[in-house]
mmCIF file of C-alpha atoms in Angstrom:
data_model
loop_
_atom_site.group_PDB
_atom_site.id
_atom_site.type_symbol
_atom_site.label_atom_id
_atom_site.label_comp_id
_atom_site.label_asym_id
_atom_site.label_seq_id
_atom_site.Cartn_x
_atom_site.Cartn_y
_atom_site.Cartn_z
ATOM 1 C CA MET A 163 -1.440 -19.229 -1.420
ATOM 2 C CA SER A 164 -0.387 -22.519 -3.038
ATOM 3 C CA SER A 165 -0.084 -21.960 -6.787
ATOM 4 C CA HIS A 166 -1.799 -25.260 -7.625
ATOM 5 C CA SER A 167 -4.722 -24.682 -5.270
ATOM 6 C CA GLU A 168 -5.090 -21.116 -6.568
ATOM 7 C CA LEU A 169 -5.195 -22.437 -10.131
ATOM 8 C CA GLY A 170 -7.837 -25.012 -9.230
ATOM 9 C CA GLU A 171 -9.972 -22.483 -7.369
ATOM 10 C CA PHE A 172 -9.804 -19.997 -10.229
ATOM 11 C CA LEU A 173 -10.891 -22.680 -12.705
ATOM 12 C CA ARG A 174 -13.786 -23.756 -10.471
ATOM 13 C CA VAL A 175 -15.054 -20.212 -9.969
ATOM 14 C CA ARG A 176 -14.905 -19.388 -13.665
ATOM 15 C CA ARG A 177 -16.523 -22.705 -14.656
ATOM 16 C CA ALA A 178 -19.367 -22.106 -12.195
ATOM 17 C CA ALA A 179 -20.013 -18.695 -13.765
ATOM 18 C CA LEU A 180 -20.737 -20.204 -17.210
ATOM 19 C CA GLN A 181 -24.118 -21.644 -18.156
ATOM 20 C CA PRO A 182 -24.486 -24.289 -20.904
ATOM 21 C CA GLU A 183 -26.352 -21.850 -23.134
ATOM 22 C CA ASP A 184 -23.446 -19.396 -22.828
ATOM 23 C CA VAL A 185 -21.221 -21.822 -24.747
ATOM 24 C CA GLY A 186 -23.774 -23.317 -27.117
ATOM 25 C CA LEU A 187 -24.609 -26.452 -25.138
ATOM 26 C CA LEU A 188 -28.069 -27.807 -24.396
ATOM 27 C CA ASN A 189 -29.058 -27.871 -20.757
ATOM 28 C CA TYR A 190 -30.448 -31.301 -19.826
ATOM 29 C CA GLY A 191 -31.966 -32.004 -16.434
ATOM 30 C CA ILE A 192 -31.457 -30.462 -13.027
ATOM 31 C CA ARG A 193 -27.931 -29.442 -12.066
ATOM 32 C CA ARG A 194 -26.807 -29.986 -8.504
ATOM 33 C CA VAL A 195 -24.268 -27.154 -8.728
ATOM 34 C CA PRO A 196 -24.292 -23.960 -10.812
ATOM 35 C CA GLY A 197 -22.430 -23.613 -14.070
ATOM 36 C CA LEU A 198 -20.840 -26.075 -16.433
ATOM 37 C CA ARG A 199 -19.938 -29.588 -15.409
ATOM 38 C CA ARG A 200 -16.279 -30.554 -15.477
ATOM 39 C CA GLU A 201 -16.796 -32.949 -18.355
ATOM 40 C CA GLU A 202 -18.488 -30.189 -20.383
ATOM 41 C CA LEU A 203 -15.617 -27.791 -19.862
ATOM 42 C CA ALA A 204 -13.096 -30.535 -20.661
ATOM 43 C CA MET A 205 -14.948 -31.314 -23.893
ATOM 44 C CA LEU A 206 -14.971 -27.637 -24.923
ATOM 45 C CA ALA A 207 -11.253 -27.365 -24.180
ATOM 46 C CA GLY A 208 -10.416 -30.589 -26.024
ATOM 47 C CA VAL A 209 -8.808 -32.333 -23.043
ATOM 48 C CA SER A 210 -9.794 -35.433 -21.141
ATOM 49 C CA ASN A 211 -12.126 -35.086 -18.194
ATOM 50 C CA THR A 212 -9.589 -36.887 -15.994
ATOM 51 C CA TYR A 213 -6.816 -34.465 -16.897
ATOM 52 C CA TYR A 214 -8.991 -31.391 -16.396
ATOM 53 C CA THR A 215 -10.200 -32.739 -13.043
ATOM 54 C CA ARG A 216 -6.594 -33.120 -11.904
ATOM 55 C CA LEU A 217 -5.969 -29.462 -12.789
ATOM 56 C CA GLU A 218 -8.936 -28.324 -10.710
ATOM 57 C CA GLN A 219 -7.829 -30.509 -7.812
ATOM 58 C CA GLY A 220 -4.301 -29.082 -7.903
ATOM 59 C CA LEU A 221 -2.787 -32.450 -8.778
ATOM 60 C CA SER A 222 -1.119 -31.477 -12.053
ATOM 61 C CA ASN A 223 1.643 -28.894 -12.399
ATOM 62 C CA ASN A 224 2.875 -29.442 -15.938
ATOM 63 C CA ALA A 225 0.035 -28.267 -18.181
ATOM 64 C CA SER A 226 1.308 -27.107 -21.553
ATOM 65 C CA GLU A 227 0.650 -23.615 -22.862
ATOM 66 C CA ALA A 228 -1.561 -25.124 -25.567
ATOM 67 C CA VAL A 229 -3.777 -26.773 -22.942
ATOM 68 C CA ILE A 230 -4.007 -23.595 -20.849
ATOM 69 C CA GLU A 231 -4.854 -21.601 -23.967
ATOM 70 C CA SER A 232 -7.618 -24.085 -24.854
ATOM 71 C CA ILE A 233 -9.057 -23.847 -21.346
ATOM 72 C CA ALA A 234 -8.912 -20.033 -21.456
ATOM 73 C CA ARG A 235 -10.901 -20.061 -24.701
ATOM 74 C CA ALA A 236 -13.431 -22.530 -23.317
ATOM 75 C CA LEU A 237 -13.936 -20.332 -20.242
ATOM 76 C CA ASP A 238 -14.270 -17.225 -22.438
ATOM 77 C CA LEU A 239 -11.717 -15.359 -20.324
ATOM 78 C CA SER A 240 -10.885 -11.700 -20.793
ATOM 79 C CA ALA A 241 -7.311 -10.721 -21.705
ATOM 80 C CA ASP A 242 -6.495 -9.967 -18.045
ATOM 81 C CA GLU A 243 -8.089 -13.211 -16.849
ATOM 82 C CA ARG A 244 -6.191 -15.181 -19.487
ATOM 83 C CA ALA A 245 -2.886 -13.632 -18.375
ATOM 84 C CA HIS A 246 -3.770 -14.468 -14.769
ATOM 85 C CA LEU A 247 -4.524 -18.086 -15.690
ATOM 86 C CA PHE A 248 -1.145 -18.426 -17.406
ATOM 87 C CA ASN A 249 0.599 -16.886 -14.381
ATOM 88 C CA LEU A 250 -1.059 -19.402 -12.057
ATOM 89 C CA ALA A 251 -0.211 -22.315 -14.350
ATOM 90 C CA ARG A 252 3.440 -21.264 -14.657
ATOM 91 C CA SER A 253 4.034 -20.414 -11.005
ATOM 92 C CA GLY A 254 4.624 -24.026 -10.034
ATOM 93 C CA THR A 255 7.493 -24.468 -12.463
ATOM 94 C CA THR A 256 9.027 -20.975 -12.682
ATOM 95 C CA LYS A 257 11.480 -19.754 -10.102
ATOM 96 C CA ARG A 258 10.504 -16.224 -9.154
ATOM 97 C CA ARG A 259 12.576 -13.414 -7.738
ATOM 98 C CA THR A 260 11.779 -12.865 -4.067
ATOM 99 C CA VAL A 261 12.001 -9.271 -2.863
ATOM 100 C CA THR A 262 13.712 -9.194 0.533
ATOM 101 C CA LYS A 263 14.912 -5.587 0.869
ATOM 102 C CA PRO A 264 12.447 -2.851 1.877
ATOM 103 C CA ASP A 265 11.020 -1.283 -1.249
ATOM 104 C CA LYS A 266 11.606 2.376 -2.021
ATOM 105 C CA VAL A 267 10.730 4.783 -4.782
ATOM 106 C CA ARG A 268 13.409 5.878 -7.230
ATOM 107 C CA PRO A 269 14.599 9.489 -6.731
ATOM 108 C CA GLY A 270 13.629 10.349 -10.315
ATOM 109 C CA ILE A 271 10.047 9.175 -9.773
ATOM 110 C CA LEU A 272 9.880 11.143 -6.523
ATOM 111 C CA ARG A 273 11.066 14.311 -8.286
ATOM 112 C CA LEU A 274 8.517 13.720 -11.032
ATOM 113 C CA ILE A 275 5.475 13.569 -8.763
ATOM 114 C CA GLN A 276 6.718 16.460 -6.635
ATOM 115 C CA SER A 277 6.943 18.607 -9.762
ATOM 116 C CA MET A 278 3.253 18.000 -10.517
ATOM 117 C CA SER A 279 1.920 20.651 -8.146
ATOM 118 C CA ASP A 280 -1.596 20.692 -9.647
ATOM 119 C CA ILE A 281 -2.101 16.930 -10.078
ATOM 120 C CA PRO A 282 -2.622 14.517 -7.175
ATOM 121 C CA ALA A 283 -0.139 11.667 -7.570
ATOM 122 C CA VAL A 284 0.620 8.552 -5.516
ATOM 123 C CA VAL A 285 3.377 5.983 -6.094
ATOM 124 C CA LEU A 286 2.303 2.458 -5.186
ATOM 125 C CA GLY A 287 4.379 -0.653 -4.644
ATOM 126 C CA ARG A 288 3.430 -4.066 -6.015
ATOM 127 C CA ARG A 289 1.176 -4.800 -2.998
ATOM 128 C CA SER A 290 -0.626 -1.411 -3.198
ATOM 129 C CA GLU A 291 1.513 0.055 -0.408
ATOM 130 C CA VAL A 292 2.128 3.804 -0.670
ATOM 131 C CA LEU A 293 5.799 4.470 -1.423
ATOM 132 C CA ALA A 294 5.376 8.217 -1.937
ATOM 133 C CA TRP A 295 2.835 10.907 -2.719
ATOM 134 C CA ASN A 296 2.903 14.568 -3.550
ATOM 135 C CA GLY A 297 1.066 17.169 -1.483
ATOM 136 C CA MET A 298 -2.167 16.973 -3.434
ATOM 137 C CA GLY A 299 -2.109 13.200 -3.595
ATOM 138 C CA HIS A 300 -1.740 12.983 0.175
ATOM 139 C CA ARG A 301 -4.490 15.524 0.778
ATOM 140 C CA LEU A 302 -6.832 13.731 -1.622
ATOM 141 C CA VAL A 303 -6.543 10.094 -0.504
ATOM 142 C CA ALA A 304 -5.285 10.230 3.087
ATOM 143 C CA GLY A 305 -5.165 13.716 4.553
ATOM 144 C CA HIS A 306 -5.865 12.231 7.999
ATOM 145 C CA LEU A 307 -2.498 10.464 7.942
ATOM 146 C CA ASP A 308 1.004 11.846 8.396
ATOM 147 C CA PHE A 309 2.471 13.111 5.122
ATOM 148 C CA ALA A 310 5.793 11.426 6.000
ATOM 149 C CA ALA A 311 4.228 7.989 6.643
ATOM 150 C CA PRO A 312 5.317 6.407 3.307
ATOM 151 C CA ARG A 313 8.991 7.114 4.004
ATOM 152 C CA THR A 314 9.295 4.293 6.543
ATOM 153 C CA PRO A 315 8.283 0.696 5.660
ATOM 154 C CA SER A 316 6.762 0.095 9.109
ATOM 155 C CA THR A 317 4.391 3.088 8.820
ATOM 156 C CA ARG A 318 3.528 2.933 5.133
ATOM 157 C CA PRO A 319 -0.194 3.102 4.376
ATOM 158 C CA ASN A 320 -1.610 0.428 2.095
ATOM 159 C CA MET A 321 -4.379 1.567 -0.224
ATOM 160 C CA THR A 322 -6.199 -1.777 -0.191
ATOM 161 C CA ARG A 323 -5.950 -2.165 3.587
ATOM 162 C CA MET A 324 -7.258 1.373 4.080
ATOM 163 C CA LEU A 325 -10.129 0.805 1.678
ATOM 164 C CA PHE A 326 -11.445 -2.113 3.740
ATOM 165 C CA LEU A 327 -10.306 -1.299 7.277
ATOM 166 C CA ASP A 328 -9.990 2.497 7.545
ATOM 167 C CA ARG A 329 -13.240 4.418 8.182
ATOM 168 C CA HIS A 330 -12.003 7.681 6.623
ATOM 169 C CA THR A 331 -10.976 5.956 3.393
ATOM 170 C CA ARG A 332 -14.216 4.026 3.205
ATOM 171 C CA GLU A 333 -16.214 7.261 3.525
ATOM 172 C CA LEU A 334 -14.151 8.874 0.766
ATOM 173 C CA TYR A 335 -15.597 6.688 -2.005
ATOM 174 C CA THR A 336 -19.278 7.202 -2.803
ATOM 175 C CA ARG A 337 -19.231 4.041 -4.930
ATOM 176 C CA TRP A 338 -17.332 1.971 -2.412
ATOM 177 C CA GLN A 339 -18.378 -1.441 -3.761
ATOM 178 C CA GLU A 340 -17.113 -0.533 -7.225
ATOM 179 C CA GLU A 341 -13.813 0.682 -5.778
ATOM 180 C CA ALA A 342 -13.468 -2.402 -3.584
ATOM 181 C CA THR A 343 -14.055 -4.774 -6.493
ATOM 182 C CA ARG A 344 -11.484 -2.913 -8.559
ATOM 183 C CA ALA A 345 -8.924 -3.075 -5.742
ATOM 184 C CA VAL A 346 -9.383 -6.819 -5.221
ATOM 185 C CA ALA A 347 -9.244 -7.476 -8.969
ATOM 186 C CA SER A 348 -5.900 -5.671 -9.159
ATOM 187 C CA LEU A 349 -4.537 -7.494 -6.111
ATOM 188 C CA ARG A 350 -5.577 -10.860 -7.578
ATOM 189 C CA LEU A 351 -3.584 -10.096 -10.712
ATOM 190 C CA VAL A 352 -0.508 -9.286 -8.614
ATOM 191 C CA ALA A 353 -0.963 -12.452 -6.546
ATOM 192 C CA GLY A 354 -0.963 -14.541 -9.716
ATOM 193 C CA ARG A 355 2.392 -13.056 -10.699
ATOM 194 C CA SER A 356 3.942 -13.412 -7.236
ATOM 195 C CA ALA A 357 2.849 -16.708 -5.754
ATOM 196 C CA ASP A 358 5.861 -16.776 -3.398
ATOM 197 C CA ASP A 359 5.413 -13.253 -2.009
ATOM 198 C CA GLN A 360 4.999 -13.784 1.737
ATOM 199 C CA GLU A 361 4.220 -10.130 2.483
ATOM 200 C CA LEU A 362 1.403 -10.233 -0.053
ATOM 201 C CA ALA A 363 0.130 -13.487 1.458
ATOM 202 C CA SER A 364 0.160 -11.849 4.897
ATOM 203 C CA LEU A 365 -1.810 -8.874 3.581
ATOM 204 C CA VAL A 366 -4.432 -11.136 2.009
ATOM 205 C CA GLY A 367 -4.652 -13.173 5.217
ATOM 206 C CA GLU A 368 -5.061 -10.065 7.358
ATOM 207 C CA LEU A 369 -7.813 -8.655 5.160
ATOM 208 C CA THR A 370 -9.593 -12.000 4.888
ATOM 209 C CA VAL A 371 -9.713 -12.328 8.679
ATOM 210 C CA ASN A 372 -10.702 -8.724 9.407
ATOM 211 C CA SER A 373 -13.110 -7.974 6.552
ATOM 212 C CA ASP A 374 -15.932 -10.261 5.489
ATOM 213 C CA GLU A 375 -16.422 -8.027 2.452
ATOM 214 C CA PHE A 376 -12.838 -8.574 1.341
ATOM 215 C CA ALA A 377 -13.105 -12.319 1.949
ATOM 216 C CA ASN A 378 -16.261 -12.499 -0.157
ATOM 217 C CA LEU A 379 -14.757 -10.530 -3.035
ATOM 218 C CA TRP A 380 -11.477 -12.476 -2.890
ATOM 219 C CA SER A 381 -13.344 -15.781 -3.159
ATOM 220 C CA ARG A 382 -14.963 -14.616 -6.411
ATOM 221 C CA HIS A 383 -11.544 -14.297 -8.121
ATOM 222 C CA PRO A 384 -12.126 -10.986 -9.932
ATOM 223 C CA VAL A 385 -9.146 -10.194 -12.173
ATOM 224 C CA GLU A 386 -8.551 -6.902 -13.940
ATOM 225 C CA ASN A 387 -5.570 -4.708 -14.744
ATOM 226 C CA CYS A 388 -7.120 -1.364 -13.790
ATOM 227 C CA MET A 389 -5.078 1.235 -15.676
ATOM 228 C CA SER A 390 -7.622 4.036 -16.056
ATOM 229 C CA GLY A 391 -11.157 4.957 -15.166
ATOM 230 C CA LEU A 392 -13.310 7.216 -13.026
ATOM 231 C CA LYS A 393 -13.399 7.510 -9.249
ATOM 232 C CA HIS A 394 -16.396 8.964 -7.419
ATOM 233 C CA MET A 395 -15.436 10.612 -4.139
ATOM 234 C CA HIS A 396 -16.869 12.787 -1.396
ATOM 235 C CA HIS A 397 -13.910 14.654 0.031
ATOM 236 C CA PRO A 398 -14.293 16.212 3.517
ATOM 237 C CA GLU A 399 -12.850 19.552 2.289
ATOM 238 C CA VAL A 400 -14.004 19.765 -1.330
ATOM 239 C CA GLY A 401 -17.217 17.745 -1.409
ATOM 240 C CA HIS A 402 -18.250 15.618 -4.385
ATOM 241 C CA LEU A 403 -15.519 14.797 -6.891
ATOM 242 C CA GLU A 404 -15.480 12.812 -10.111
ATOM 243 C CA LEU A 405 -11.838 12.256 -10.964
ATOM 244 C CA ASN A 406 -10.270 10.479 -13.889
ATOM 245 C CA PHE A 407 -7.373 8.260 -12.908
ATOM 246 C CA GLU A 408 -4.451 6.984 -14.950
ATOM 247 C CA VAL A 409 -1.838 4.457 -13.878
ATOM 248 C CA LEU A 410 1.664 4.703 -15.305
ATOM 249 C CA THR A 411 4.067 1.793 -14.909
ATOM 250 C CA PRO A 412 7.824 2.503 -15.044
ATOM 251 C CA PRO A 413 9.686 0.305 -17.573
ATOM 252 C CA ASP A 414 11.595 -1.670 -14.952
ATOM 253 C CA GLU A 415 10.935 -4.753 -12.812
ATOM 254 C CA SER A 416 9.998 -2.857 -9.659
ATOM 255 C CA GLY A 417 6.263 -3.374 -10.022
ATOM 256 C CA HIS A 418 5.726 0.252 -8.984
ATOM 257 C CA ARG A 419 2.764 2.229 -10.300
ATOM 258 C CA ILE A 420 2.199 5.971 -10.484
ATOM 259 C CA LEU A 421 -1.457 6.758 -9.834
ATOM 260 C CA MET A 422 -2.551 10.206 -11.036
ATOM 261 C CA TYR A 423 -5.909 11.968 -10.732
ATOM 262 C CA THR A 424 -7.314 14.661 -13.009
ATOM 263 C CA ALA A 425 -10.620 16.515 -13.132
ATOM 264 C CA ASP A 426 -12.498 17.475 -16.282
ATOM 265 C CA PRO A 427 -12.545 21.231 -17.007
ATOM 266 C CA GLY A 428 -15.246 23.039 -15.078
ATOM 267 C CA THR A 429 -15.708 20.297 -12.466
ATOM 268 C CA PRO A 430 -14.656 20.384 -8.780
ATOM 269 C CA ARG A 431 -11.015 19.535 -8.222
ATOM 270 C CA PRO A 432 -8.792 18.904 -5.185
ATOM 271 C CA LYS A 433 -7.381 22.003 -3.530
ATOM 272 C CA HIS A 434 -3.715 22.853 -3.755
ATOM 273 C CA CYS A 435 -1.626 21.784 -0.782
ATOM 274 C CA ASN A 436 1.769 23.196 0.188
ATOM 275 C CA CYS A 437 2.891 20.073 2.030
#
């Protein structure tokens, strides 16, 4: 996961997704490849074609914030995509903190989710690994696994790995493609922030090798900070569920997320579990 090659690939994918008419340019002749040409994107961004080409080829690691901002505008990036682009551009020059100790959930967070007896809750690490869950959270997303699995780093479930490689998890989501795209978009955002994270690189490599669907989605570079939304599930005990989800992020540098699920009044909800 070289930061420069990731930057170049992201730029190429986003450039290919834009048509000349999308940015107010006339389309002359037959194009050998889809999307804008490099020189067209460079013109829109106000940089030289040579300089932009070097960025796409991973040969330049000192682009100024003004240049990156101009390219983000030319590519019509969303707020999350823009943040991701800046993370990729900075990763070559910014020394990042490498996490070496096994991650664990703070006792206060653990007490918090355990006190929510009627709300499924899962605490995720930066790589979507499960650090803890309460009884209802466990029963909702992974009742076929041991409740104590998150307590030990070697046995911790990973929500993204399960989504692509675990049959039970795959069957849980009635809109699996939507869920898969959301998961990859979130993981891409994390990868942009943590270019030197070897455990994350290993996870991406494992999923790329073992899941063609993951590899295809990863190559598209979806980027989104998924903080809330709706999940469509078919639970083996409850049946069809439409659950709202909210993600809370503690105000520290842990990268942990608290994922909580709620049902609208009058709709099916997960059953209580005395785990």
